[in-house]
Coordinates of C-alpha atoms in Angstrom, one line a residue:
M1 CA 0.0 0.0 0.0
N2 CA 1.1 3.6 -0.7
R3 CA 2.0 5.8 2.3
I4 CA 2.8 9.4 3.0
E5 CA 5.6 10.6 5.3
N6 CA 8.0 13.5 5.9
I7 CA 5.6 16.3 5.1
K8 CA 7.1 19.8 4.6
K9 CA 5.2 23.1 4.3
Q10 CA 6.4 25.1 1.3
T11 CA 4.3 28.3 1.5
D12 CA 2.7 30.5 4.1
N13 CA -0.4 32.0 2.6
R14 CA -3.7 33.0 4.0
F15 CA -6.2 30.9 2.1
L16 CA -4.1 28.2 0.4
N17 CA -0.8 26.5 1.0
M18 CA 1.4 24.0 -0.7
Y19 CA 2.9 21.0 1.1
E20 CA 5.5 18.5 -0.1
A21 CA 5.3 14.9 1.1
S22 CA 7.4 11.8 0.5
A23 CA 5.1 9.3 -1.1
L24 CA 6.1 5.6 -0.5
H25 CA 5.0 3.4 -3.3
R26 CA 4.0 -0.3 -3.4
D27 CA 7.4 -1.3 -4.9
G28 CA 9.3 0.4 -2.0
T29 CA 10.4 3.5 -4.0
A30 CA 9.6 7.0 -2.9
S31 CA 8.9 10.2 -4.7
P32 CA 7.8 13.8 -3.8
Y33 CA 4.0 14.4 -3.9
Y34 CA 2.6 17.9 -3.8
I35 CA -0.6 18.8 -1.9
A36 CA -2.5 22.0 -2.0
S37 CA -4.5 22.6 1.2
R38 CA -6.6 25.2 3.0
A39 CA -4.7 24.0 6.2
S40 CA -2.4 26.6 7.6
E41 CA -0.2 24.1 9.4
I42 CA 0.9 20.5 8.9
K43 CA -1.1 19.5 12.0
D44 CA -4.3 20.8 10.4
L45 CA -3.9 18.7 7.2
K46 CA -6.4 15.9 6.8
I47 CA -3.5 13.5 6.6
S48 CA -2.8 14.6 10.2
T49 CA -6.3 15.0 11.6
R50 CA -8.1 12.1 9.8
N51 CA -11.1 14.4 10.1
D52 CA -13.2 15.2 7.0
H53 CA -14.2 18.6 8.3
P54 CA -15.7 21.0 5.7
D55 CA -13.3 23.6 4.3
G56 CA -16.2 25.1 2.3
V57 CA -19.9 24.9 1.5
I58 CA -21.7 24.7 -1.9
I59 CA -25.3 26.0 -2.0
Y60 CA -28.0 24.4 -4.2
A61 CA -30.9 26.8 -4.1
V62 CA -34.1 27.0 -6.0
H63 CA -35.7 30.4 -6.6
G64 CA -39.1 31.8 -7.6
E65 CA -42.7 31.4 -6.8
K66 CA -42.9 28.5 -9.3
K67 CA -39.6 27.1 -8.0
D68 CA -38.5 26.8 -11.5
K69 CA -35.1 28.5 -11.4
I70 CA -31.7 27.5 -9.9
V71 CA -29.4 30.1 -8.4
L72 CA -26.0 30.3 -10.1
I73 CA -23.1 32.7 -10.2
R74 CA -21.0 33.5 -13.2
Q75 CA -17.6 34.3 -11.6
F76 CA -14.3 35.5 -13.0
R77 CA -11.6 33.0 -11.9
Y78 CA -7.9 33.8 -12.2
P79 CA -6.6 30.3 -12.8
I80 CA -8.4 30.2 -16.1
D81 CA -8.5 34.0 -16.8
D82 CA -12.2 33.7 -17.7
Y83 CA -15.7 33.5 -16.3
I84 CA -17.2 30.2 -15.2
Y85 CA -20.6 29.1 -14.0
E86 CA -20.7 27.8 -10.4
F87 CA -23.1 27.5 -7.5
P88 CA -22.8 30.1 -4.8
A89 CA -20.2 28.9 -2.3
G90 CA -17.6 29.9 0.2
L91 CA -15.2 29.0 3.0
V92 CA -16.5 27.9 6.4
E93 CA -15.1 30.1 9.0
T94 CA -13.5 28.7 12.2
G95 CA -16.3 27.6 14.5
E96 CA -19.0 28.3 11.9
D97 CA -21.8 25.8 11.2
M98 CA -22.1 24.8 7.5
T99 CA -25.7 25.8 7.3
A100 CA -25.0 29.2 8.8
C101 CA -22.1 29.6 6.4
A102 CA -24.5 28.8 3.5
V103 CA -27.0 31.5 4.6
R104 CA -24.1 34.0 5.0
E105 CA -22.4 33.3 1.7
M106 CA -25.7 33.3 -0.3
Y107 CA -26.5 36.8 1.1
E108 CA -22.9 38.1 0.5
E109 CA -22.7 36.8 -3.1
T110 CA -26.2 37.3 -4.3
G111 CA -28.2 39.4 -1.8
L112 CA -30.8 36.6 -1.6
D113 CA -32.3 35.2 1.5
F114 CA -31.5 31.5 1.8
H115 CA -33.9 29.1 3.5
P116 CA -32.1 25.8 4.1
L117 CA -33.8 22.4 4.3
S118 CA -33.0 19.7 6.9
V119 CA -32.0 16.7 4.8
S120 CA -30.1 13.4 5.2
N121 CA -26.4 13.6 6.1
A122 CA -25.7 11.5 3.0
Y123 CA -26.5 14.6 0.9
T124 CA -24.8 17.3 3.1
K125 CA -21.7 15.7 4.5
P126 CA -18.3 17.0 3.2
F127 CA -17.0 15.3 0.1
Y128 CA -13.6 15.8 -1.5
T129 CA -13.3 18.1 -4.5
T130 CA -10.1 17.4 -6.5
V131 CA -8.5 14.8 -4.4
G132 CA -5.5 14.2 -6.7
M133 CA -4.1 17.6 -5.8
T134 CA -5.9 18.9 -2.6
D135 CA -7.4 17.6 0.6
E136 CA -10.2 20.2 0.4
C137 CA -13.6 19.0 1.5
C138 CA -16.9 20.8 0.8
G139 CA -20.4 20.1 2.0
T140 CA -23.6 21.0 0.2
I141 CA -26.6 22.7 1.7
Y142 CA -30.0 22.6 -0.1
G143 CA -33.0 24.9 0.1
Y144 CA -35.0 27.8 -1.4
C145 CA -34.2 31.4 -2.0
S146 CA -36.2 34.5 -1.9
G147 CA -35.6 38.2 -2.6
I148 CA -34.1 40.3 -5.4
P149 CA -30.5 39.6 -6.6
T150 CA -27.9 42.3 -5.9
N151 CA -24.1 42.4 -6.0
S152 CA -23.9 45.2 -3.4
H153 CA -22.7 42.8 -0.7
Q154 CA -19.8 41.3 -2.7
E155 CA -16.2 42.0 -1.8
S156 CA -14.3 44.4 -4.0
G157 CA -12.1 41.5 -5.3
E158 CA -15.1 39.5 -6.4
D159 CA -16.4 39.7 -10.0
I160 CA -19.6 37.8 -9.8
Q161 CA -22.8 37.9 -11.9
I162 CA -25.9 36.5 -10.4
I163 CA -27.9 34.1 -12.6
L164 CA -31.4 32.7 -12.0
A165 CA -31.6 30.0 -14.6
D166 CA -34.6 28.0 -15.7
R167 CA -34.2 24.5 -17.1
N168 CA -33.8 25.7 -20.7
E169 CA -31.1 28.1 -19.7
C170 CA -29.3 25.3 -17.8
K171 CA -29.3 23.2 -20.9
R172 CA -27.7 26.1 -22.8
I173 CA -25.1 26.7 -20.2
L174 CA -24.1 23.1 -20.2
K175 CA -23.7 23.1 -24.0
E176 CA -22.0 26.4 -24.5
E177 CA -20.3 27.7 -21.3
K178 CA -17.5 26.9 -18.9
V179 CA -19.0 25.2 -15.9
A180 CA -17.4 23.9 -12.7
I181 CA -17.8 20.1 -12.6
M182 CA -19.8 19.9 -9.4
C183 CA -22.2 22.5 -10.7
A184 CA -22.4 20.7 -14.0
Y185 CA -23.5 17.4 -12.4
M186 CA -26.1 19.2 -10.3
L187 CA -27.5 21.1 -13.2
M188 CA -28.0 17.8 -15.0
H189 CA -30.0 16.7 -12.0
F190 CA -32.0 20.0 -11.9
I191 CA -32.9 19.7 -15.6
H192 CA -34.5 16.3 -15.0
S193 CA -36.1 17.0 -11.7
S194 CA -39.8 17.4 -11.2
A195 CA -41.1 20.8 -12.1
E196 CA -43.5 20.7 -9.1
K197 CA -41.0 19.3 -6.6
P198 CA -37.4 20.2 -7.7
L199 CA -35.9 19.0 -4.5
Q200 CA -37.8 15.8 -4.2
F201 CA -34.7 13.8 -4.8
L202 CA -33.6 14.7 -1.3
D203 CA -36.3 12.4 0.1
E204 CA -34.8 9.3 -1.5
I205 CA -32.2 8.4 1.2

């Protein structure tokens, strides 16, 4: 079995750091393996804690009286020097509950009031994002939104457009636009969900 040892911290940044570990392979050889993490110290890496605590939260929210639109953001992302469609999301602050984080982030990014649902832990527990390069975990909170979108609460460094997309627009986005993979999979689900009960799938577990 492969193992990790001799971890070294390579950077000291606020939101993201790089670590170098010695990866021991099945044949007895070793090679460096680089890990990006939200952890500020080696002791906080999931390698160290063995705790899948959420680094961030993703928000799956339905909007409108007819519950026929999904709340998306179209955000400029520096790694690709372009805009990409995503769900509203954000980092969980120290000591903050995931649900409270979702309510806060939705308001900050879109100005909308988020009304979370209580659903099975199988849907909301933290899952790993891009595990080949990072130990980041994100949970998903589901619910409904109300209000009028505004970007007046966004930080100055954020370039975010708020999108309320119906099913036809979601189809177009998947065909024509850059989309974050987690968002893409959930848009596929929204497109095929019941028009009367778009979150009914949450009752299945």
